[in-house]
Amino acid sequence: MTDLHTATSQADCIFCGIIAGTLPAEVIVEDDDTIAFMDISPATPGHLLVVPRAHARDLLEIDAENLDAAVRLAQRMARRVIERLDADGVNLTNACGARAGQTVFHFHIHVIPRYAEDVLQRPWEPGAGDVASIARTADLLR
Ligand code: AMP
Ligand code: ZN
């Protein structure tokens, strides 16, 4: 039996629909492997999404070639928002999993231009860390 939900396209995926041209988007750049289009709910003016054409759920699932292509396009888009929108900086962000805030389960990198006057903040409160706890966690990660 043919599985319609293949590794490269999913019928119920918004971003696969944009890539297929069946859903509208303000597309900025596309090539064989990736596409960049405007986020429909921008955090700041110029907020873009960089998306591999091949459907992969998230950072854990995407293959190295598509991840590489997406990161390269994200860098290109970061340079472009600085040049053309006079942004003062850029955040690249990715949410992997619902707990991390992922709402569309087709891997994507947010390219968020930053401006001197914008009000975006870090998603955490920077504060003094506990040195012993950091060391214990580091042991788990080595
Ligand atoms: P995340 O919550 O990190 O998975 O990011 C999903 C992003 O996709 C959000 O910033 C949404 O605003 C954006 N988004 C959802 N639907 C569309 C759409 N049809 N066109 C463009 N951006 C979209
Ligand atoms: Zn998809």
CSV table of C-alpha atoms and ligand atoms in Angstrom, one decimal:
chain,number,residue,atom,x,y,z
A,1,MET,CA,0.0,0.0,0.0
A,2,THR,CA,1.3,3.5,-0.9
A,3,ASP,CA,1.8,5.7,2.1
A,4,LEU,CA,0.5,9.2,1.1
A,5,HIS,CA,2.3,10.7,4.1
A,6,THR,CA,5.7,10.3,2.6
A,7,ALA,CA,9.0,11.6,4.0
A,8,THR,CA,9.0,14.5,1.6
A,9,SER,CA,5.4,15.9,1.6
A,10,GLN,CA,2.4,15.7,4.0
A,11,ALA,CA,-1.1,16.4,2.8
A,12,ASP,CA,-2.1,18.2,6.0
A,13,CYS,CA,1.1,20.3,6.4
A,14,ILE,CA,0.7,24.1,5.9
A,15,PHE,CA,4.3,24.6,4.7
A,16,CYS,CA,4.1,21.6,2.3
A,17,GLY,CA,1.0,23.4,0.9
A,18,ILE,CA,2.9,26.7,0.5
A,19,ILE,CA,5.8,24.8,-1.2
A,20,ALA,CA,3.4,23.0,-3.5
A,21,GLY,CA,1.7,26.4,-4.4
A,22,THR,CA,-1.7,25.4,-3.1
A,23,LEU,CA,-1.6,27.8,-0.2
A,24,PRO,CA,-0.6,31.5,-0.6
A,25,ALA,CA,2.6,33.0,0.8
A,26,GLU,CA,4.8,36.0,0.2
A,27,VAL,CA,7.7,34.0,-1.2
A,28,ILE,CA,11.1,35.8,-1.2
A,29,VAL,CA,13.6,33.2,-2.4
A,30,GLU,CA,13.3,29.6,-3.5
A,31,ASP,CA,15.8,27.1,-4.9
A,32,ASP,CA,15.9,23.3,-5.4
A,33,ASP,CA,16.1,22.5,-1.7
A,34,THR,CA,14.6,25.5,0.3
A,35,ILE,CA,12.2,28.3,0.3
A,36,ALA,CA,11.9,31.6,2.3
A,37,PHE,CA,8.6,33.4,2.8
A,38,MET,CA,7.2,36.0,5.1
A,39,ASP,CA,5.8,34.9,8.5
A,40,ILE,CA,2.0,35.6,8.6
A,41,SER,CA,2.3,36.9,12.2
A,42,PRO,CA,5.6,38.8,12.2
A,43,ALA,CA,7.4,39.4,15.4
A,44,THR,CA,9.1,42.4,13.8
A,45,PRO,CA,8.9,43.9,10.3
A,46,GLY,CA,10.7,41.5,7.9
A,47,HIS,CA,10.2,38.3,9.9
A,48,LEU,CA,10.8,35.4,7.5
A,49,LEU,CA,10.7,31.7,7.7
A,50,VAL,CA,13.3,29.5,6.0
A,51,VAL,CA,11.9,26.1,5.1
A,52,PRO,CA,13.4,23.0,3.4
A,53,ARG,CA,11.2,21.7,0.6
A,54,ALA,CA,11.4,18.1,1.9
A,55,HIS,CA,9.0,17.5,4.8
A,56,ALA,CA,10.8,16.8,8.1
A,57,ARG,CA,9.0,17.3,11.4
A,58,ASP,CA,11.7,19.1,13.3
A,59,LEU,CA,15.4,19.5,14.2
A,60,LEU,CA,15.6,15.9,15.3
A,61,GLU,CA,14.2,14.5,12.1
A,62,ILE,CA,15.7,16.7,9.4
A,63,ASP,CA,18.7,15.2,7.5
A,64,ALA,CA,22.1,16.9,7.4
A,65,GLU,CA,21.9,18.1,3.8
A,66,ASN,CA,18.5,19.9,4.2
A,67,LEU,CA,19.6,21.3,7.5
A,68,ASP,CA,22.7,22.7,5.9
A,69,ALA,CA,20.8,24.2,3.0
A,70,ALA,CA,18.3,25.8,5.4
A,71,VAL,CA,21.0,27.3,7.6
A,72,ARG,CA,22.8,28.7,4.6
A,73,LEU,CA,19.6,30.3,3.3
A,74,ALA,CA,18.9,31.7,6.8
A,75,GLN,CA,22.3,33.4,6.7
A,76,ARG,CA,21.5,34.9,3.3
A,77,MET,CA,18.2,36.2,4.5
A,78,ALA,CA,19.8,37.6,7.6
A,79,ARG,CA,22.2,39.6,5.4
A,80,ARG,CA,19.3,40.7,3.3
A,81,VAL,CA,17.2,42.1,6.1
A,82,ILE,CA,20.2,44.0,7.4
A,83,GLU,CA,20.9,45.5,3.9
A,84,ARG,CA,17.4,46.1,2.7
A,85,LEU,CA,15.4,46.8,5.9
A,86,ASP,CA,18.2,48.5,7.7
A,87,ALA,CA,17.8,46.1,10.6
A,88,ASP,CA,20.3,46.5,13.5
A,89,GLY,CA,20.6,42.8,14.1
A,90,VAL,CA,18.9,39.4,13.5
A,91,ASN,CA,17.8,36.5,15.7
A,92,LEU,CA,17.6,33.0,14.1
A,93,THR,CA,15.3,30.8,16.1
A,94,ASN,CA,14.0,27.3,15.8
A,95,ALA,CA,11.4,25.5,18.0
A,96,CYS,CA,11.8,21.8,18.3
A,97,GLY,CA,8.7,20.2,19.9
A,98,ALA,CA,5.5,21.6,21.3
A,99,ARG,CA,7.1,22.3,24.7
A,100,ALA,CA,9.6,24.5,22.9
A,101,GLY,CA,6.8,26.4,21.2
A,102,GLN,CA,6.7,24.6,17.9
A,103,THR,CA,3.3,25.1,16.3
A,104,VAL,CA,4.0,24.0,12.7
A,105,PHE,CA,5.5,20.6,12.4
A,106,HIS,CA,7.6,21.1,9.3
A,107,PHE,CA,11.1,22.2,10.2
A,108,HIS,CA,11.7,25.9,9.8
A,109,ILE,CA,14.1,28.6,10.9
A,110,HIS,CA,12.7,32.0,11.9
A,111,VAL,CA,14.7,34.9,10.6
A,112,ILE,CA,13.7,37.8,12.9
A,113,PRO,CA,15.2,41.2,12.1
A,114,ARG,CA,15.9,43.3,15.2
A,115,TYR,CA,15.6,47.1,15.4
A,116,ALA,CA,16.8,49.5,18.0
A,117,GLU,CA,13.2,50.4,18.8
A,118,ASP,CA,11.7,46.9,18.9
A,119,VAL,CA,10.4,45.5,22.2
A,120,LEU,CA,11.3,41.8,21.8
A,121,GLN,CA,12.9,40.2,24.8
A,122,ARG,CA,14.7,36.9,25.6
A,123,PRO,CA,12.5,34.0,26.5
A,124,TRP,CA,14.3,33.7,29.8
A,125,GLU,CA,15.4,36.0,32.6
A,126,PRO,CA,19.2,36.1,32.7
A,127,GLY,CA,20.4,35.5,36.3
A,128,ALA,CA,23.3,34.0,38.2
A,129,GLY,CA,23.6,30.2,37.6
A,130,ASP,CA,24.4,27.6,40.2
A,131,VAL,CA,27.9,26.4,39.5
A,132,ALA,CA,27.5,22.9,40.9
A,133,SER,CA,24.3,22.3,39.0
A,134,ILE,CA,25.8,23.6,35.7
A,135,ALA,CA,28.7,21.2,36.3
A,136,ARG,CA,26.4,18.2,36.9
A,137,THR,CA,24.4,19.0,33.8
A,138,ALA,CA,27.6,19.3,31.8
A,139,ASP,CA,28.6,15.8,32.9
A,140,LEU,CA,25.3,14.5,31.5
A,141,LEU,CA,26.0,16.2,28.2
A,142,ARG,CA,29.7,15.1,27.7
B,1,AMP,P1,6.6,27.8,15.3
B,1,AMP,O1,5.6,28.3,16.2
B,1,AMP,O2,8.0,28.1,15.7
B,1,AMP,O3,6.4,26.4,14.8
B,1,AMP,O4,6.5,28.8,14.0
B,1,AMP,C1,5.4,28.7,13.1
B,1,AMP,C2,5.3,30.0,12.4
B,1,AMP,O5,4.6,29.8,11.2
B,1,AMP,C3,4.6,31.1,13.2
B,1,AMP,O6,5.4,32.2,13.4
B,1,AMP,C4,3.4,31.4,12.4
B,1,AMP,O7,3.1,32.8,12.4
B,1,AMP,C5,3.8,31.0,11.0
B,1,AMP,N1,2.8,30.6,10.1
B,1,AMP,C6,1.7,29.8,10.3
B,1,AMP,N2,1.0,29.7,9.2
B,1,AMP,C7,1.6,30.4,8.2
B,1,AMP,C8,1.2,30.7,6.9
B,1,AMP,N3,0.2,30.2,6.3
B,1,AMP,N4,2.1,31.5,6.2
B,1,AMP,C9,3.2,32.1,6.8
B,1,AMP,N5,3.5,31.8,8.1
B,1,AMP,C10,2.7,31.0,8.8
B,2,ZN,ZN,5.5,19.8,5.4
